[in-house]
PDB file of C-alpha atoms in Angstrom:
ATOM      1  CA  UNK A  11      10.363-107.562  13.393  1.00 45.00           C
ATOM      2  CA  UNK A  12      10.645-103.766  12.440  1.00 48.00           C
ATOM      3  CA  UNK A  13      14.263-102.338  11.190  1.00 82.00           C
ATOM      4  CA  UNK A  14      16.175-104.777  11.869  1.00 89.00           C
ATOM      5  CA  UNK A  15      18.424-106.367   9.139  1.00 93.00           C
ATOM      6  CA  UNK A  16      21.619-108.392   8.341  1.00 94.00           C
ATOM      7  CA  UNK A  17      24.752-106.403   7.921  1.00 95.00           C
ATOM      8  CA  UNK A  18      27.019-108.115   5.209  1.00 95.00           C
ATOM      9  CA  UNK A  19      29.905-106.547   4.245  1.00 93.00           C
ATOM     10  CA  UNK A  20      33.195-108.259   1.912  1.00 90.00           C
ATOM     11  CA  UNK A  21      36.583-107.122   2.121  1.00 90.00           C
ATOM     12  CA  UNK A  22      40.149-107.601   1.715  1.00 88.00           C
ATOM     13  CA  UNK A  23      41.202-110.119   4.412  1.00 87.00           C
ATOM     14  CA  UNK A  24      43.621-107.243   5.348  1.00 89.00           C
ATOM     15  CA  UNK A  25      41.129-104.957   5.853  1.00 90.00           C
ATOM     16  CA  UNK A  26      38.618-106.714   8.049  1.00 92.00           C
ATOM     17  CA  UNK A  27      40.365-105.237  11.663  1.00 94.00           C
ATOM     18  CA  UNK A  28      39.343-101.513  10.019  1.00 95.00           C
ATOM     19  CA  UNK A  29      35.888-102.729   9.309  1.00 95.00           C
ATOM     20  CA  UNK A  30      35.022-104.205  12.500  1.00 95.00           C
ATOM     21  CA  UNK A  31      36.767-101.472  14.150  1.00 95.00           C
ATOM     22  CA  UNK A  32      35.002 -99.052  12.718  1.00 96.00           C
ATOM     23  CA  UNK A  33      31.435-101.124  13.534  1.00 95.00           C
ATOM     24  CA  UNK A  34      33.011-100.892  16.933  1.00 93.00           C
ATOM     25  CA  UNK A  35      33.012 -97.483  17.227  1.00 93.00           C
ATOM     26  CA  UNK A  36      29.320 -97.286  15.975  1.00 93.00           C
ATOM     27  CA  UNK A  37      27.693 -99.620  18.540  1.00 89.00           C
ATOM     28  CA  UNK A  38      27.405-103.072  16.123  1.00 94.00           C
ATOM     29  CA  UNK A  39      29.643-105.159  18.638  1.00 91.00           C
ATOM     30  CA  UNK A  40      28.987-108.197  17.463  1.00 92.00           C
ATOM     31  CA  UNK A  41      29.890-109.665  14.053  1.00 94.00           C
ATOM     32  CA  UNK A  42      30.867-113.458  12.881  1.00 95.00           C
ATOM     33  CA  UNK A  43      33.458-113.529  10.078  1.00 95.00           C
ATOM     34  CA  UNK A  44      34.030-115.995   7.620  1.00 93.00           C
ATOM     35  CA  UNK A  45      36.875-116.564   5.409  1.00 86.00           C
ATOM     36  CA  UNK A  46      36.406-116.557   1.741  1.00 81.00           C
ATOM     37  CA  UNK A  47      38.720-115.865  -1.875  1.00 66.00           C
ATOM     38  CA  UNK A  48      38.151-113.349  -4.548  1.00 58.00           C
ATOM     39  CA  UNK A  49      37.215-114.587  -7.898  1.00 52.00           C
ATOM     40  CA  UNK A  50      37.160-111.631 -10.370  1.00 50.00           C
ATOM     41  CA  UNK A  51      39.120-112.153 -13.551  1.00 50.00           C
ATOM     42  CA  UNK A  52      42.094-111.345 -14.448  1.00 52.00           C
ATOM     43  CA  UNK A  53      40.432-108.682 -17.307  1.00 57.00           C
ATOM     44  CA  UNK A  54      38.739-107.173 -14.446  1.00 47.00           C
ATOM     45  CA  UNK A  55      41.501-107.216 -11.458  1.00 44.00           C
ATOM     46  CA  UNK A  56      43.595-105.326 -14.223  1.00 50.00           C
ATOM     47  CA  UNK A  57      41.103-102.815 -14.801  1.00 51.00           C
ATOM     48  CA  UNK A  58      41.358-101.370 -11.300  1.00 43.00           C
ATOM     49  CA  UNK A  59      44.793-102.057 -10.996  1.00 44.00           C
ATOM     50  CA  UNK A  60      44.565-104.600  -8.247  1.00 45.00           C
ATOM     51  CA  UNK A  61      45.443-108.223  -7.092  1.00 48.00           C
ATOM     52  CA  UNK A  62      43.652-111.060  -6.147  1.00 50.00           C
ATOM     53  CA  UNK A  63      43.139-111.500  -2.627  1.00 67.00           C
ATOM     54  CA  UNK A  64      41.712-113.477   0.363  1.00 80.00           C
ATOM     55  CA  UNK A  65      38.679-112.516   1.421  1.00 86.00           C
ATOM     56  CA  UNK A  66      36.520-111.625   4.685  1.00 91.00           C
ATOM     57  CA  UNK A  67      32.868-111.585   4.730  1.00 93.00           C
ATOM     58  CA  UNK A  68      31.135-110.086   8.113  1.00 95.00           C
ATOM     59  CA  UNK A  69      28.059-110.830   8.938  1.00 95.00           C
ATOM     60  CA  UNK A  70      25.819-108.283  11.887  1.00 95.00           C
ATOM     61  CA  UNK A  71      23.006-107.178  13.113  1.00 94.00           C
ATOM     62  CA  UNK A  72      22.120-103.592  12.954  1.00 94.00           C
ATOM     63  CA  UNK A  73      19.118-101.387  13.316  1.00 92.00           C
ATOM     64  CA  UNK A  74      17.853 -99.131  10.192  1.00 91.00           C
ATOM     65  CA  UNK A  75      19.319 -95.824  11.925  1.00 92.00           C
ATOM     66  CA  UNK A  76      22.868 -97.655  12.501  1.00 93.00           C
ATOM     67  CA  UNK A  77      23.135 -98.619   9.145  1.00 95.00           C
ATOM     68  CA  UNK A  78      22.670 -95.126   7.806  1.00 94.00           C
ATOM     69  CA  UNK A  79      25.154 -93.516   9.446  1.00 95.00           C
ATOM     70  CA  UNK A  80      27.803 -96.969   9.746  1.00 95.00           C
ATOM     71  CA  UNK A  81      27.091 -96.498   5.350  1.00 95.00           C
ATOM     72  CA  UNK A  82      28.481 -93.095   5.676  1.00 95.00           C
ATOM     73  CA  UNK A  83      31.080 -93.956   7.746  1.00 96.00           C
ATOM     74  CA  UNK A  84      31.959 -96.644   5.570  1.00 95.00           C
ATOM     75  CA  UNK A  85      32.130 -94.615   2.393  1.00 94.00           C
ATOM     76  CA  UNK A  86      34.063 -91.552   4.248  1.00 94.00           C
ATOM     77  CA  UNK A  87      36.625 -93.654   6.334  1.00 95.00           C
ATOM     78  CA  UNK A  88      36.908 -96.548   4.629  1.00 94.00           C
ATOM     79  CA  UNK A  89      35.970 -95.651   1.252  1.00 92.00           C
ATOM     80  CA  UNK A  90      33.746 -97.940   0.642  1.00 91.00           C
ATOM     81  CA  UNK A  91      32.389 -96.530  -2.436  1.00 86.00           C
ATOM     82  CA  UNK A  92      35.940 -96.783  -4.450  1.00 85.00           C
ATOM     83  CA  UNK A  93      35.882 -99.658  -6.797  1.00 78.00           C
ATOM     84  CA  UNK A  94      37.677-102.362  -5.759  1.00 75.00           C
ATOM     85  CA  UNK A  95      37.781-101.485  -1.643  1.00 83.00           C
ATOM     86  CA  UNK A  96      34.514-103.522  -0.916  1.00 88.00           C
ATOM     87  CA  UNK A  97      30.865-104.025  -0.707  1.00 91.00           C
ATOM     88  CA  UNK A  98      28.230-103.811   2.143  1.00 94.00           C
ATOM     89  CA  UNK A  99      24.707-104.485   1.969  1.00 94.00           C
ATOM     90  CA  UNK A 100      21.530-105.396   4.139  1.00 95.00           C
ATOM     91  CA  UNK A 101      18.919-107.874   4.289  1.00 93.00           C
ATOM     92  CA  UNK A 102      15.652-107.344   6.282  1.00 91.00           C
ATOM     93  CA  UNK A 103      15.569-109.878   9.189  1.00 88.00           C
ATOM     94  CA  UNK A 104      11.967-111.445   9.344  1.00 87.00           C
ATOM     95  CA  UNK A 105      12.896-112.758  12.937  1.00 87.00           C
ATOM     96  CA  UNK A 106      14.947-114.055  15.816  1.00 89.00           C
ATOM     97  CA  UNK A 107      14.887-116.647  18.576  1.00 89.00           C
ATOM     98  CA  UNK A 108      14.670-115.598  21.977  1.00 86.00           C
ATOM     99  CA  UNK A 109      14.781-111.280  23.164  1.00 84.00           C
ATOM    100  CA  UNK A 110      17.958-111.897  24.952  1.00 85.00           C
ATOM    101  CA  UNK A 111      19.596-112.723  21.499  1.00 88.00           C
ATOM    102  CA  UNK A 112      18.200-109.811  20.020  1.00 85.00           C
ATOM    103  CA  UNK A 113      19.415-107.453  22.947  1.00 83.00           C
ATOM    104  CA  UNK A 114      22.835-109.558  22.446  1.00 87.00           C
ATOM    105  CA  UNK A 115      22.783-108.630  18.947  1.00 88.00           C
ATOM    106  CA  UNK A 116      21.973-105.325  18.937  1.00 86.00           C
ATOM    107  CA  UNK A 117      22.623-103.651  21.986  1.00 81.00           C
ATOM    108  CA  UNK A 118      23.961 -99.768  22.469  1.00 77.00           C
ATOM    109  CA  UNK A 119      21.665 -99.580  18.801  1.00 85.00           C
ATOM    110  CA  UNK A 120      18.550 -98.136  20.650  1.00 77.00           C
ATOM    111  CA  UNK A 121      16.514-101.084  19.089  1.00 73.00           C
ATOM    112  CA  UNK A 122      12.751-101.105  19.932  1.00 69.00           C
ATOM    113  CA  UNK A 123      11.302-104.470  19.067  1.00 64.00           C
ATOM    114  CA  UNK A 124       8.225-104.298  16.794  1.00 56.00           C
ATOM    115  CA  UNK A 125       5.986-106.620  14.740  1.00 51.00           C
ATOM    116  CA  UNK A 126       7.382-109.681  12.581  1.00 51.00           C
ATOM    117  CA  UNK A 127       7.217-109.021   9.137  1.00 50.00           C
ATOM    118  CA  UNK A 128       7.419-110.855   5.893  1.00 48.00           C
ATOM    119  CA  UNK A 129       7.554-109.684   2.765  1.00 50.00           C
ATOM    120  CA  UNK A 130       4.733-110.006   0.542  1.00 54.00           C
ATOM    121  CA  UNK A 131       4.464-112.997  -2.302  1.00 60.00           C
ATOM    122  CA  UNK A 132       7.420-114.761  -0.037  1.00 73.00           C
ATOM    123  CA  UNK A 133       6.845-118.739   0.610  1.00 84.00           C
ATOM    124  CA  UNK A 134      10.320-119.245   2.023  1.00 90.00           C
ATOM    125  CA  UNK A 135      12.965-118.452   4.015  1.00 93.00           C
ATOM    126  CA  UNK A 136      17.012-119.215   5.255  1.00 94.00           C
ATOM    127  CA  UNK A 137      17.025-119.692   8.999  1.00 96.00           C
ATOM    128  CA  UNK A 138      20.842-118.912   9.885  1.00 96.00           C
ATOM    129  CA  UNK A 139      21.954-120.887  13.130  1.00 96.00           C
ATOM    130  CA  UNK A 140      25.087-119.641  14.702  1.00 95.00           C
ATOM    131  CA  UNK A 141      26.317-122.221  16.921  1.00 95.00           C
ATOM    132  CA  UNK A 142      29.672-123.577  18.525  1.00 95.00           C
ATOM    133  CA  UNK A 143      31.925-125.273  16.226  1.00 94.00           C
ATOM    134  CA  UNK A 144      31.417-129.136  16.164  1.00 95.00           C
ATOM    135  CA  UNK A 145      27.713-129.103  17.161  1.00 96.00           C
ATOM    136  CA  UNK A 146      25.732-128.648  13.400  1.00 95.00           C
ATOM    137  CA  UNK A 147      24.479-132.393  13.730  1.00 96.00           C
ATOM    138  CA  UNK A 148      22.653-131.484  17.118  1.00 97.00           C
ATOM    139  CA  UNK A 149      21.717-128.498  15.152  1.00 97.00           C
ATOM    140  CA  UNK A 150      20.144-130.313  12.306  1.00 96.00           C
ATOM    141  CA  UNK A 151      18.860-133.127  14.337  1.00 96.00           C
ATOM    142  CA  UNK A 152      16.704-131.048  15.770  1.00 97.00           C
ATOM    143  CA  UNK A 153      15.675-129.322  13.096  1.00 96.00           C
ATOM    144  CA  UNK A 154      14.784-131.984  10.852  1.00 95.00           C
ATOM    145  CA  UNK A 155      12.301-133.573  13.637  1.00 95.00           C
ATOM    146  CA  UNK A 156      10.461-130.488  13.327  1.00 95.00           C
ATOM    147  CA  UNK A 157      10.480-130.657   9.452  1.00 92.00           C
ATOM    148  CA  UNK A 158      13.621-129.247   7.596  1.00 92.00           C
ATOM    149  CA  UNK A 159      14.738-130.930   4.954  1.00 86.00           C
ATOM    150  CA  UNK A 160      18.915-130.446   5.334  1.00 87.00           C
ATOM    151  CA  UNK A 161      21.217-127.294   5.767  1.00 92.00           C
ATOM    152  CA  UNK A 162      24.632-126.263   5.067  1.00 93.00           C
ATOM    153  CA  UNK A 163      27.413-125.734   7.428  1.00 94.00           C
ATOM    154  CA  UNK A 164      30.001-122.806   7.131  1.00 93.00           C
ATOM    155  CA  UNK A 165      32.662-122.329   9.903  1.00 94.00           C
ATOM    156  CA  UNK A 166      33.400-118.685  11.074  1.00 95.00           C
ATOM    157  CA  UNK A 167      34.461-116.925  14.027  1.00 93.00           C
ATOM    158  CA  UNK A 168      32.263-114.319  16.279  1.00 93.00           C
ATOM    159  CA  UNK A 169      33.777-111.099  17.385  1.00 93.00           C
ATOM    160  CA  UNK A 170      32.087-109.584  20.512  1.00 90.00           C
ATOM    161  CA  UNK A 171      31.440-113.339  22.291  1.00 89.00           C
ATOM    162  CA  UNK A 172      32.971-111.988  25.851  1.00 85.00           C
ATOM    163  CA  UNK A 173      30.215-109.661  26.187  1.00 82.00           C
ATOM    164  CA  UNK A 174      27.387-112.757  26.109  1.00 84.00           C
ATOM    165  CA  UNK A 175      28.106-113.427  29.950  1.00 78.00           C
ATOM    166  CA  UNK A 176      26.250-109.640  30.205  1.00 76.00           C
ATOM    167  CA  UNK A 177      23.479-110.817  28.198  1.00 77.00           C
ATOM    168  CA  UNK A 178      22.479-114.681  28.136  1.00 82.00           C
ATOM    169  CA  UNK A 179      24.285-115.739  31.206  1.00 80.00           C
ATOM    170  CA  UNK A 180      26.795-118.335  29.278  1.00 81.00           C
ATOM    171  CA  UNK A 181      30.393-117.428  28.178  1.00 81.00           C
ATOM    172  CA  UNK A 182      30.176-118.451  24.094  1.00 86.00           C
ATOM    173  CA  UNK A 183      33.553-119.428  22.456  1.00 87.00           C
ATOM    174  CA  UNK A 184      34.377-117.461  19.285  1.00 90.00           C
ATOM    175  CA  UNK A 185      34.843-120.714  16.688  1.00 94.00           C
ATOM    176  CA  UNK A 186      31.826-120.799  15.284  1.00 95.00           C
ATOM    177  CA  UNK A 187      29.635-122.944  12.756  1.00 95.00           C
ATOM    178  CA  UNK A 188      26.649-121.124  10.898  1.00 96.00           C
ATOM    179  CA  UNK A 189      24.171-123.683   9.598  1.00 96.00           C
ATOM    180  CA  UNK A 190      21.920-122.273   6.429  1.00 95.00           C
ATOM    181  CA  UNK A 191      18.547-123.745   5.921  1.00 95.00           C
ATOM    182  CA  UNK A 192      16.270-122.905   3.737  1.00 93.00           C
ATOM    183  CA  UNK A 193      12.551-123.943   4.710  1.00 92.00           C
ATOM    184  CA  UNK A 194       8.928-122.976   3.992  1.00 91.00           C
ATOM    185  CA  UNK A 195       7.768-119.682   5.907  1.00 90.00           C
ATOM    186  CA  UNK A 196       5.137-121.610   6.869  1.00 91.00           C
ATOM    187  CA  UNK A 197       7.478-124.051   8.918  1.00 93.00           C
ATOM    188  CA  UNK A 198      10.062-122.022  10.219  1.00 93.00           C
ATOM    189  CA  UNK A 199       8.477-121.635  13.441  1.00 93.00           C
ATOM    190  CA  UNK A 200       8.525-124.880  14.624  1.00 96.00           C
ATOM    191  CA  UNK A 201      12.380-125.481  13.378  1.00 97.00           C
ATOM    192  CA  UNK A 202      13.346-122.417  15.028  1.00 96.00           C
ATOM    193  CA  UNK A 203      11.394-123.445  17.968  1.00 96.00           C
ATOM    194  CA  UNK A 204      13.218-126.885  17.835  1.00 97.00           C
ATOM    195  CA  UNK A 205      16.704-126.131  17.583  1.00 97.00           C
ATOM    196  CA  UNK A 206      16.129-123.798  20.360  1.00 96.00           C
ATOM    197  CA  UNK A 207      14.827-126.303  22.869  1.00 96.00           C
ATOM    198  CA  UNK A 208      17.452-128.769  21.232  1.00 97.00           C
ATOM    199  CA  UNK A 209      20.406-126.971  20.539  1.00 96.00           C
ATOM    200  CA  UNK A 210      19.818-123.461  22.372  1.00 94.00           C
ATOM    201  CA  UNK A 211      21.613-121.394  24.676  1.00 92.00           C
ATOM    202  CA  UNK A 212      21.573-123.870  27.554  1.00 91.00           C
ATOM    203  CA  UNK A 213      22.665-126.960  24.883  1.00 95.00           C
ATOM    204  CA  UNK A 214      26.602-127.727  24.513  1.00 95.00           C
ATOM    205  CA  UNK A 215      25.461-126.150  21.030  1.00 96.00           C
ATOM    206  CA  UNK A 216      24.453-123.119  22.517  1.00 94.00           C
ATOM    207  CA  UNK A 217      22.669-121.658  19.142  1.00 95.00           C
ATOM    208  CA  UNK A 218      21.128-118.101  17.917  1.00 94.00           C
ATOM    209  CA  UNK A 219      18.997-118.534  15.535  1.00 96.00           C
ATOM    210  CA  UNK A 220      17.411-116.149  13.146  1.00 92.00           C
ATOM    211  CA  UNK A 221      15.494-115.934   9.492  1.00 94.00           C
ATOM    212  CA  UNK A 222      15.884-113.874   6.301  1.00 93.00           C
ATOM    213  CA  UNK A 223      13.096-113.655   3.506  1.00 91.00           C
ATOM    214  CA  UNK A 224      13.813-115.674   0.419  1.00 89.00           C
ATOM    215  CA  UNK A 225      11.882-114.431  -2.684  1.00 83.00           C
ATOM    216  CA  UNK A 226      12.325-117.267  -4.765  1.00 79.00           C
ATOM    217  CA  UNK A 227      14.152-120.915  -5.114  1.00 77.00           C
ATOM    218  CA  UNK A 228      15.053-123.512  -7.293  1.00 80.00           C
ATOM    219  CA  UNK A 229      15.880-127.392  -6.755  1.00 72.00           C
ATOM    220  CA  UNK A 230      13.090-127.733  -3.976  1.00 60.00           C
ATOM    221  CA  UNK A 231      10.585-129.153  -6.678  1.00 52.00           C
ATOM    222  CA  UNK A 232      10.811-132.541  -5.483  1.00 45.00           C
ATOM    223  CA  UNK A 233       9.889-132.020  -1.914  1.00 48.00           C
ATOM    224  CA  UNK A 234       7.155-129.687  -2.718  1.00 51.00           C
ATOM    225  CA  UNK A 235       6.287-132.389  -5.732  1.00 47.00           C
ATOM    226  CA  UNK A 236       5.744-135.035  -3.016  1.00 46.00           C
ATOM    227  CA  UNK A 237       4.086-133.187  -0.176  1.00 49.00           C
ATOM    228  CA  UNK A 238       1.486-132.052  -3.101  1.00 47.00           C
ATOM    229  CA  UNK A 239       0.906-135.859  -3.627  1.00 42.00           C
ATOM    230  CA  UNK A 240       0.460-136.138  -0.307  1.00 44.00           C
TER     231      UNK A 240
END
């Protein structure tokens, strides 16, 4: 997949509504936000004069060209770049189940859909499934016939889920549950093939599913240990 990356941006739980407005008004209509807590020290809160506070962490899909100009947008109107305000970053997306999804995910951002790529001297990779709340063991039932090992389950809430009617044909609730799994590029296919037939868009689950390049792990030795044996 060409240009297309992960959007993650933390902020002041306070903030988030300026954030996502402002991603609003640059075509990224859909984001899922999860709730987290600061945990600077005290040495450091005091050095920029500020508090501790709850935290929001927004998660979206955006094109190359959208995240240019959302980065300026960012550091003009929401001054980004102060110390203290936030952070934003991107991730490369290697790729995503189903071209509705994608079109869900990115639409008004003028996305043309090129090649998957991975990045070189990568063996693994995080497949992030965002599905309704209460349906990560269909998620990771299916996924672990088709090989994965186990995943992690983070609730959040999706911003932009009226408009999936236009797009997939199924209204999607906004509680959601994002399941992380890491698993060898090698495999991914066939889990992301699984939870789609399993736990899809036509499932109670009704799951998007995606992957991000991981360029390096630690505490998979075991597994990899045994299937060498093997």
């Amino acid at each position: 997949m060409s240009n297309v990356y992960m959007m993650a941006a933390v902020a002041d739980r306070k903030r988030a509504p300026d954030f996502l407005e402002l991603y609003k008004a640059h075509q990224v209509e859909v984001s899922f936000v999860l709730l987290g807590h600061g945990t600077a020290g005290s040495d450091i809160l005091d050095c920029f004069g500020l508090e501790s506070a709850e935290k929001t962490l927004m998660l979206s899909i955006v094109t190359e060209e959208v995240w240019k100009t959302l980065k300026k947008a960012m550091e003009k109107e929401l001054k980004i770049d102060v110390p203290g305000t936030g952070i934003a970053f991107i991730v490369p997306l290697c790729s995503i189940g189903g071209k509705r999804e994608l079109l869900f995910l990115t639409e008004n951002q003028n996305f043309v859909k090129g090649e998957e790529t991975v990045l070189k001297g990568t063996t693994h990779e995080v497949l992030l499934v965002i599905a309704n709340q209460g349906y990560s063991d269909m998620v990771m039932d299916a996924a672990r016939e088709a090989g994965a090992a186990g995943g992690t389950s983070l609730h959040a809430k999706g911003v932009g889920m009226k408009r999936a009617e236009k797009f997939l044909g199924v209204s999607l609730v906004s509680d959601k549950e994002i399941i992380m799994i890491v698993t060898k590029t090698r495999e991914k296919n066939a889990i992301m093939k699984a939870v789609m037939e399993k736990a899809g868009l036509e499932s109670k689950a009704q799951s998007i599913v995606f992957s991000l390049p991981v360029t390096s792990t630690a505490g998979l030795r075991l597994i990899e240990d045994s299937e060498g044996e093997e």
